[in-house]
CSV table of C-alpha atoms in Angstrom, one decimal:
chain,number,residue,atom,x,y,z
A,285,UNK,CA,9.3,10.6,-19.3
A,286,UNK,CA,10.6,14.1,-18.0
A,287,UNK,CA,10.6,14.7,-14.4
A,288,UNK,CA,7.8,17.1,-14.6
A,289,UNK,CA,5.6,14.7,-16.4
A,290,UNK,CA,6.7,11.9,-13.9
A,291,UNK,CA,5.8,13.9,-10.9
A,292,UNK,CA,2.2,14.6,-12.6
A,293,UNK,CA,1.6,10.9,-12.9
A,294,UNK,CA,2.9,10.1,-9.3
A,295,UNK,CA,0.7,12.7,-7.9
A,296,UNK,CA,-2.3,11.8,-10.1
A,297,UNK,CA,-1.9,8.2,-8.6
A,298,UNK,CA,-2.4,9.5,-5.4
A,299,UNK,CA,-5.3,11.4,-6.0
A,300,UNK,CA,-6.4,8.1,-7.2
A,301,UNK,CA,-5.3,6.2,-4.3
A,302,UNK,CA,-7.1,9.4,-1.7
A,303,UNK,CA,-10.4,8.7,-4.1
A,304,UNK,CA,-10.2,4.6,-3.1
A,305,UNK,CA,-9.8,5.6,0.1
A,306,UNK,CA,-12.6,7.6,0.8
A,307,UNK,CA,-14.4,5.5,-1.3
A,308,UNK,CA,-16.2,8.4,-3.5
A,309,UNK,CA,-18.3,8.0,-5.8
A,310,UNK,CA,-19.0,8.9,-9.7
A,311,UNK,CA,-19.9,12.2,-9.3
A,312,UNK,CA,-17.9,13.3,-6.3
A,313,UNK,CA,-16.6,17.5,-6.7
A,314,UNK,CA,-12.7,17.5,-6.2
A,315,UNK,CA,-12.1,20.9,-4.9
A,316,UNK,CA,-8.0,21.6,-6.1
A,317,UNK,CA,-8.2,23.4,-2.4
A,318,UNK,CA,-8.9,20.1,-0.5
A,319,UNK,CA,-6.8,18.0,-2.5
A,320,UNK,CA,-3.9,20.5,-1.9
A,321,UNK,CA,-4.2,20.6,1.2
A,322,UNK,CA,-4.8,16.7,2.0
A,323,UNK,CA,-1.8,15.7,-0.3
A,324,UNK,CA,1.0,18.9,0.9
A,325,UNK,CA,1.3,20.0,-2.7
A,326,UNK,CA,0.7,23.4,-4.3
A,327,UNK,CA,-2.7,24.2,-6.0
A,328,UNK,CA,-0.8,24.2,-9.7
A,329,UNK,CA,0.7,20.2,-9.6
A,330,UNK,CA,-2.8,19.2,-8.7
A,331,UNK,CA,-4.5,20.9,-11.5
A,332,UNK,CA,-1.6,19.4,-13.9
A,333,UNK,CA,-2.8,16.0,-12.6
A,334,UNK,CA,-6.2,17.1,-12.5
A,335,UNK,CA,-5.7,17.2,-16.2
A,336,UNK,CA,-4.0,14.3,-16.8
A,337,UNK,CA,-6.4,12.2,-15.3
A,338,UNK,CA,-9.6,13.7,-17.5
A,339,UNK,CA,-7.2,12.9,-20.4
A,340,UNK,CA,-7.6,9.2,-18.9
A,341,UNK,CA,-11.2,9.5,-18.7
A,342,UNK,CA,-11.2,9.5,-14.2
A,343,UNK,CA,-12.3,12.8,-14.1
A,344,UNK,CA,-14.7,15.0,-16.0
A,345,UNK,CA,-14.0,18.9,-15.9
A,346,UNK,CA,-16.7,21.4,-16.0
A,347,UNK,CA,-16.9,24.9,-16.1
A,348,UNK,CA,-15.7,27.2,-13.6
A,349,UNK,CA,-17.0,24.5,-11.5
A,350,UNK,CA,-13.5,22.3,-11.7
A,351,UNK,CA,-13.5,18.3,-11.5
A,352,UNK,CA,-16.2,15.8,-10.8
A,353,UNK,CA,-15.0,11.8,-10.7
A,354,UNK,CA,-16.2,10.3,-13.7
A,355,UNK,CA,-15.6,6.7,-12.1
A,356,UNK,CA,-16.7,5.2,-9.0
A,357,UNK,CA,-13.5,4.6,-7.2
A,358,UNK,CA,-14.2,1.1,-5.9
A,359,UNK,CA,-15.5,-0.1,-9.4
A,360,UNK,CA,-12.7,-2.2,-11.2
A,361,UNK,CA,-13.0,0.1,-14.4
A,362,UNK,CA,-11.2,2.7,-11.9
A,363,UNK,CA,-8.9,0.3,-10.9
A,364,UNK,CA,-7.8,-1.0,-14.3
A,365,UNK,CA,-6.8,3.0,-15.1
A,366,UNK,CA,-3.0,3.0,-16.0
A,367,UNK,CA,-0.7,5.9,-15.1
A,368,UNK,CA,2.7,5.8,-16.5
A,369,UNK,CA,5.3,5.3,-13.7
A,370,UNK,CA,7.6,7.8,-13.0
A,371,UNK,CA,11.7,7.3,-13.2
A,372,UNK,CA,11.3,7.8,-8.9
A,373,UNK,CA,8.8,5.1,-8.4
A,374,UNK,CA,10.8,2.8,-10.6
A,375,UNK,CA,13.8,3.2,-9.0
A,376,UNK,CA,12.1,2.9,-5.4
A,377,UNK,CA,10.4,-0.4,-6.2
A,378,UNK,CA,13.7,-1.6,-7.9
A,379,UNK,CA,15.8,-0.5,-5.0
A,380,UNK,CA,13.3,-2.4,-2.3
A,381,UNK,CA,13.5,-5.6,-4.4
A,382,UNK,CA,16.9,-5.5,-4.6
A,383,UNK,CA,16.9,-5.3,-1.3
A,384,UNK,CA,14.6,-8.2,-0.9
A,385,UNK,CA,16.9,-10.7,-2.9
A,386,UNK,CA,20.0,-9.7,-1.1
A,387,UNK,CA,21.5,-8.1,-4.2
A,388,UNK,CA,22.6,-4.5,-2.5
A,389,UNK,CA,23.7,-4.0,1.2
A,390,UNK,CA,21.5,-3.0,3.7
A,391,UNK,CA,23.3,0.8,3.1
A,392,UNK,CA,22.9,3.0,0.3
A,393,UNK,CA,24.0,6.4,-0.7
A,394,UNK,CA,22.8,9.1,-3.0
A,395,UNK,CA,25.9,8.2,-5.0
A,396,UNK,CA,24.9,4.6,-4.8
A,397,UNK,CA,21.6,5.2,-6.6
A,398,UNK,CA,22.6,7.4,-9.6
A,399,UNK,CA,25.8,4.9,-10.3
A,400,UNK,CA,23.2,2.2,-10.2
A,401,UNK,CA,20.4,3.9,-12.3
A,402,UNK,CA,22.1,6.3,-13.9
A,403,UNK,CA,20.4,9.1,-12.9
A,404,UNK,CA,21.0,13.0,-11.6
A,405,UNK,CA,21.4,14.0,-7.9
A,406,UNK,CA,18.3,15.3,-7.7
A,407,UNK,CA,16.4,11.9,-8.7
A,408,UNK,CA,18.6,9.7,-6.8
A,409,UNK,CA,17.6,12.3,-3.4
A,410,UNK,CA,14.0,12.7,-4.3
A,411,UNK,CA,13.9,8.4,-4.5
A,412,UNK,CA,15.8,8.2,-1.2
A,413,UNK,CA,13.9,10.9,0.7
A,414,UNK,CA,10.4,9.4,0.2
A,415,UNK,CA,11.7,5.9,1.1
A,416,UNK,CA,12.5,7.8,3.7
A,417,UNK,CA,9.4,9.5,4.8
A,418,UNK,CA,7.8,6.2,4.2
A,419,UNK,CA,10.4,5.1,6.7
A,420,UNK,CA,11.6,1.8,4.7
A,421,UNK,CA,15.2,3.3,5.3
A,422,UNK,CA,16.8,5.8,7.8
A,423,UNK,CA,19.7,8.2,7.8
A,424,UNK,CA,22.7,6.4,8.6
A,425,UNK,CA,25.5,8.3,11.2
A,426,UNK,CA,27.8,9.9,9.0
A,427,UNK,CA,26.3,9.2,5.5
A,428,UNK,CA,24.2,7.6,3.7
A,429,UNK,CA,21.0,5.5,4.4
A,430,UNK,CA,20.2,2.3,6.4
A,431,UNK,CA,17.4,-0.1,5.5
A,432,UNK,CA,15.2,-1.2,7.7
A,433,UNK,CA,13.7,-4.4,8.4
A,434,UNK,CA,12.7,-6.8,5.2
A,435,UNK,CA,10.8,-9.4,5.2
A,436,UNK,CA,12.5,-11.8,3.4
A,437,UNK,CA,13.3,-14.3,6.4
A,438,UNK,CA,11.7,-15.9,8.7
A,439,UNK,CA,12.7,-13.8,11.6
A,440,UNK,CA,11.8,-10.3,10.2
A,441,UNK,CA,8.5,-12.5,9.3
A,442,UNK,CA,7.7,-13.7,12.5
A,443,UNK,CA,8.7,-10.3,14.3
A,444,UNK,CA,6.5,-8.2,12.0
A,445,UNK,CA,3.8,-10.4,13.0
A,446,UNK,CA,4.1,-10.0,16.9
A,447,UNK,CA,4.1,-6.5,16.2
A,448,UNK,CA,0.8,-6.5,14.3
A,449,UNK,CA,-0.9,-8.8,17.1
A,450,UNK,CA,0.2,-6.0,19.5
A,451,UNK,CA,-0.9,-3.2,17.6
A,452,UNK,CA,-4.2,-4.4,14.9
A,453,UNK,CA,-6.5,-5.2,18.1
A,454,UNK,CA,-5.4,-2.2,19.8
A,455,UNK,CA,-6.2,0.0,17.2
A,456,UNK,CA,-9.5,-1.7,17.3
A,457,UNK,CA,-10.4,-0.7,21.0
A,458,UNK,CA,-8.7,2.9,21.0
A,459,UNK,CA,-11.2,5.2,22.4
A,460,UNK,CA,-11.0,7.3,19.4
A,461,UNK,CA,-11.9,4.2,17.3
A,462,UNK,CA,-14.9,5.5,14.7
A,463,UNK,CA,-15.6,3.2,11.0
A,464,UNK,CA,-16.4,5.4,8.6
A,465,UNK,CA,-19.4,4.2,6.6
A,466,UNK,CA,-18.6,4.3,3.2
A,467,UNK,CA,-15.3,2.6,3.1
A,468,UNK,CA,-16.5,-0.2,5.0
A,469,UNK,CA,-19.6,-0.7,3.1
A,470,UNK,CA,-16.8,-0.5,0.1
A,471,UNK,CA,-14.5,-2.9,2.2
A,472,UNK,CA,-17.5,-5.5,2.2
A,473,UNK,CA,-18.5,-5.6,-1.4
A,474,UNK,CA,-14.9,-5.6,-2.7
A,475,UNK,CA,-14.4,-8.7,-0.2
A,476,UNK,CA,-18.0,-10.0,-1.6
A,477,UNK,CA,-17.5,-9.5,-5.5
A,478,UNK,CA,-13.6,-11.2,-4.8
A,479,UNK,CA,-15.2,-14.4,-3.1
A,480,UNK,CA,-18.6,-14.7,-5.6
A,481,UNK,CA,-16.1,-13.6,-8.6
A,482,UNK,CA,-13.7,-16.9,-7.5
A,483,UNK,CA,-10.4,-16.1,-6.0
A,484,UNK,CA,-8.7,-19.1,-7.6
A,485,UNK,CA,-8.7,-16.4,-10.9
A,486,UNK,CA,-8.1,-13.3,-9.5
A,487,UNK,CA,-4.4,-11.6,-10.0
A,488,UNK,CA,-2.7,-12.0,-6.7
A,489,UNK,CA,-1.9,-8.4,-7.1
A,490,UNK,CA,-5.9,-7.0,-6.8
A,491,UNK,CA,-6.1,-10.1,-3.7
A,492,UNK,CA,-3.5,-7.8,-2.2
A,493,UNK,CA,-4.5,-4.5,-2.1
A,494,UNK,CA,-8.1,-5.4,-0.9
A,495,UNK,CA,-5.8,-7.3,2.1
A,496,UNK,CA,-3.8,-4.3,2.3
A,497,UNK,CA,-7.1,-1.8,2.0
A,498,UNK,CA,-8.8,-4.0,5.1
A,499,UNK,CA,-6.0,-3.3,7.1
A,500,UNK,CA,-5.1,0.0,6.5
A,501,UNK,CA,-8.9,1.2,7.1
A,502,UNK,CA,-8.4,-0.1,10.8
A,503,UNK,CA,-5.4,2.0,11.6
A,504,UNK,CA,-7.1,5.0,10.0
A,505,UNK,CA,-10.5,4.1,11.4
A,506,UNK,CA,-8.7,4.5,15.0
A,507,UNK,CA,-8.3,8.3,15.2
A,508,UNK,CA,-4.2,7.9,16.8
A,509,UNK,CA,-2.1,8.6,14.4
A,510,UNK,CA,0.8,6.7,15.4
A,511,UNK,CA,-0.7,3.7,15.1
A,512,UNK,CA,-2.3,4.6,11.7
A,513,UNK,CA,1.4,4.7,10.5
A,514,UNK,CA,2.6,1.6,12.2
A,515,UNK,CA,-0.1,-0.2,10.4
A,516,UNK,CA,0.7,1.3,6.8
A,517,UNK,CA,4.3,1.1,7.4
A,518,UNK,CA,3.7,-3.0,7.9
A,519,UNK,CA,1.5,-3.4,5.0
A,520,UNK,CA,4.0,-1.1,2.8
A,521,UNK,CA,6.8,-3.7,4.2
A,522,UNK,CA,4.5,-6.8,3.0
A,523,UNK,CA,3.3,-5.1,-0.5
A,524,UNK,CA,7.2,-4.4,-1.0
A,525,UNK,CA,8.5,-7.9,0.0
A,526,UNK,CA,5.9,-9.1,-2.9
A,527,UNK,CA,4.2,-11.7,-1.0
A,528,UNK,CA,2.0,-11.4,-4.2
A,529,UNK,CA,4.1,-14.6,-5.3
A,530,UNK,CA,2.6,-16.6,-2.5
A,531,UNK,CA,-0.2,-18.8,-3.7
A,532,UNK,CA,-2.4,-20.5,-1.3
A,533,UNK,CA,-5.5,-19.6,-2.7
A,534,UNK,CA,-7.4,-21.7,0.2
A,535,UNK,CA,-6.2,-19.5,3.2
A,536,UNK,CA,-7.2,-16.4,1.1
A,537,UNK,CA,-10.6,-17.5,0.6
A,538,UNK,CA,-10.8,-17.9,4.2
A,539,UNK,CA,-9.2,-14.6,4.9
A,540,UNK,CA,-11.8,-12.9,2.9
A,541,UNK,CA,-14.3,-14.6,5.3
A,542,UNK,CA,-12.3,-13.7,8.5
A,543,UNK,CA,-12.4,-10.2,7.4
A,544,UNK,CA,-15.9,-9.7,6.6
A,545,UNK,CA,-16.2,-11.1,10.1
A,546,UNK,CA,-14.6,-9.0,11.6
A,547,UNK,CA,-16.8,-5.9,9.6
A,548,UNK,CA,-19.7,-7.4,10.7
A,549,UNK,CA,-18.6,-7.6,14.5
A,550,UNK,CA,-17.6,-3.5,13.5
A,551,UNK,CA,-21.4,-2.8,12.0
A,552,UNK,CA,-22.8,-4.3,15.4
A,553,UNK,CA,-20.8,-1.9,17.5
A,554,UNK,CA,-18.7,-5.0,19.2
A,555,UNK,CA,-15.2,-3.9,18.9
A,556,UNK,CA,-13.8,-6.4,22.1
A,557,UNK,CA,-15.4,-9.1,19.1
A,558,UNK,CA,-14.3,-7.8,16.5
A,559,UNK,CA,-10.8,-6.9,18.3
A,560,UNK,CA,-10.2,-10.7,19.2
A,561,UNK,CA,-11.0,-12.0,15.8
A,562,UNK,CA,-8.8,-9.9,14.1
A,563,UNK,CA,-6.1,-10.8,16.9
A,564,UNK,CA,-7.2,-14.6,15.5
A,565,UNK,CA,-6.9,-14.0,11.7
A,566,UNK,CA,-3.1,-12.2,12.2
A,567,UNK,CA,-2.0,-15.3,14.2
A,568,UNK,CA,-3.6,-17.9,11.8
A,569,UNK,CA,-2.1,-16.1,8.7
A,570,UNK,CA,1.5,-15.9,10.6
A,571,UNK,CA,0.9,-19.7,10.7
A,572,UNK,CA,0.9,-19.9,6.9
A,573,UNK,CA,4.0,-18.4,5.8
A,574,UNK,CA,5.9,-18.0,2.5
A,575,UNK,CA,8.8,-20.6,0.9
A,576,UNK,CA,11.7,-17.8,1.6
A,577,UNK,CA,14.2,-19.0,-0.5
A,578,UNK,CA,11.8,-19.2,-3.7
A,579,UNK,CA,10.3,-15.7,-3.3
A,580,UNK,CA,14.1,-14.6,-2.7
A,581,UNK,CA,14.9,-16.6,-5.7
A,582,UNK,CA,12.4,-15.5,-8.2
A,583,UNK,CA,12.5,-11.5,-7.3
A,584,UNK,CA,17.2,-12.4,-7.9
A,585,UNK,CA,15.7,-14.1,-10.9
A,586,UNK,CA,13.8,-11.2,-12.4
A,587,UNK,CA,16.7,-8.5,-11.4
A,588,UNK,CA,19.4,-10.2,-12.8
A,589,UNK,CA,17.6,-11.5,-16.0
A,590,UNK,CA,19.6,-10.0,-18.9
């Protein structure tokens, strides 16, 4: 794929991803203003993307008007789209699991990436400047980049989830704290068709990102930005340590529950409830942790398979 194609398809999966968010609906007018400004981009890359995605049947275009959602985005015929992935996101994900089975050091350099991937300058910088912003590594003194934490111990493990029993609850009772609606009457039936659909079938992948969707709408239901980021920098951290591969299909039936608890507790306007029951379903899921050394195994496995 060339790099202008590649960057259409990463920014199209982000229009995607801003659609699940807000939890729009089939129908929904996608101004190219509004998305321009929302995802820092010029008015021209979201109209290439724009286009890409009615080619894929997301979005319908109609005259002079622009684009209209052709999909609900919470429906699982919107989730089952498939972008092609660009050269970047492949080299980030590679780069993070490598990481993750102890297969690079914990510092890499621009030179580092395009000897390992053989690719340009300008690749191996674009890769290492949004794993950057998304602060999974940080500019080492002198050169270079430093990763940061990964959980792929039990340390990191246990540290990331003191953190989130400091910040989760808090988010909950910031005076700024306002649901939105939509995405948790989205959050509830996703939770709702997962349990009734039987999570012993569903791809671990799909039981993530509802996990990761849950959490995230707390930090961005809280109105302080900082702790919006802390909360998507954790849940980036766990989708990128693939804790996909663990399996115990039991405590994620009962973490479905626990969340849909804690939504209700939201709906009736009891935040100190719904604050402590989240505080309750971090420390119980901290209690059931992953086998370290397999996960570490099978992601060496997969990266040194010939």
């Amino acid at each position: 794929m060339t790099a202008p194609r590649a960057r259409t398809a990463a920014l199209a999966r982000r229009i995607m991803q801003f659609a699940q968010r807000e939890g729009l609906a089939a129908g929904t007018h996608l101004p190219e203003v509004k998305l321009s400004e929302r995802l820092g981009v010029s008015r021209s890359p979201v109209r290439a993307a724009l286009s890409l995605l009615a080619k894929r049947g997301v979005v319908e275009p109609a005259p002079k008007q622009g684009y209209f959602l052709a999909l609900d985005a919470g429906s699982s015929d919107f989730a089952a789209i498939d972008l092609p992935e660009s050269a970047e996101e492949a080299i980030y994900r590679d780069l993070v699991r490598a990481r993750f089975a102890n297969l690079i050091p914990p510092q890499v350099a621009v030179s580092d990436v395009m000897r390992r991937y053989d690719c340009d300058r300008a690749t191996a910088n674009r890769v290492l400047a949004q794993m950057s912003e998304d602060g999974v590594i940080e500019r080492a003194p002198g050169r270079g980049y430093v990763f940061g934490p990964v959980l792929n111990d039990a340390r990191a493990y246990d540290e990331s989830y003191r953190f989130r029993l400091l910040v989760e609850p808090a988010a909950v009772l910031e005076p700024g704290f306002r649901p939105d609606p939509k995405r948790m009457k989205r959050l509830r039936a996703r939770h709702a068709e997962l349990l009734s659909g039987g999570i012993e079938n569903a791809p671990m992948a799909e039981i993530f990102e509802i996990d990761a969707d849950f959490h995230e709408a707390v930090g961005d239901f809280c109105g302080n930005r900082f702790l919006a980021h802390a909360i998507r920098l954790q849940t980036r951290l766990r989708r990128l340590s693939e804790y996909e591969n663990y399996n115990d299909r039991d405590r994620l039936r009962d973490s479905c529950r626990e969340h849909l608890a804690i939504l209700d507790a939201l709906e009736a306007g009891d935040r100190a409830r719904a604050a402590e029951l989240l505080r309750r379903h971090i420390e119980v899921s901290q209690e059931v942790r992953p086998n370290f050394d397999k996960v570490r195994a099978l992601a060496h496995r997969r990266l040194t398979r010939v």
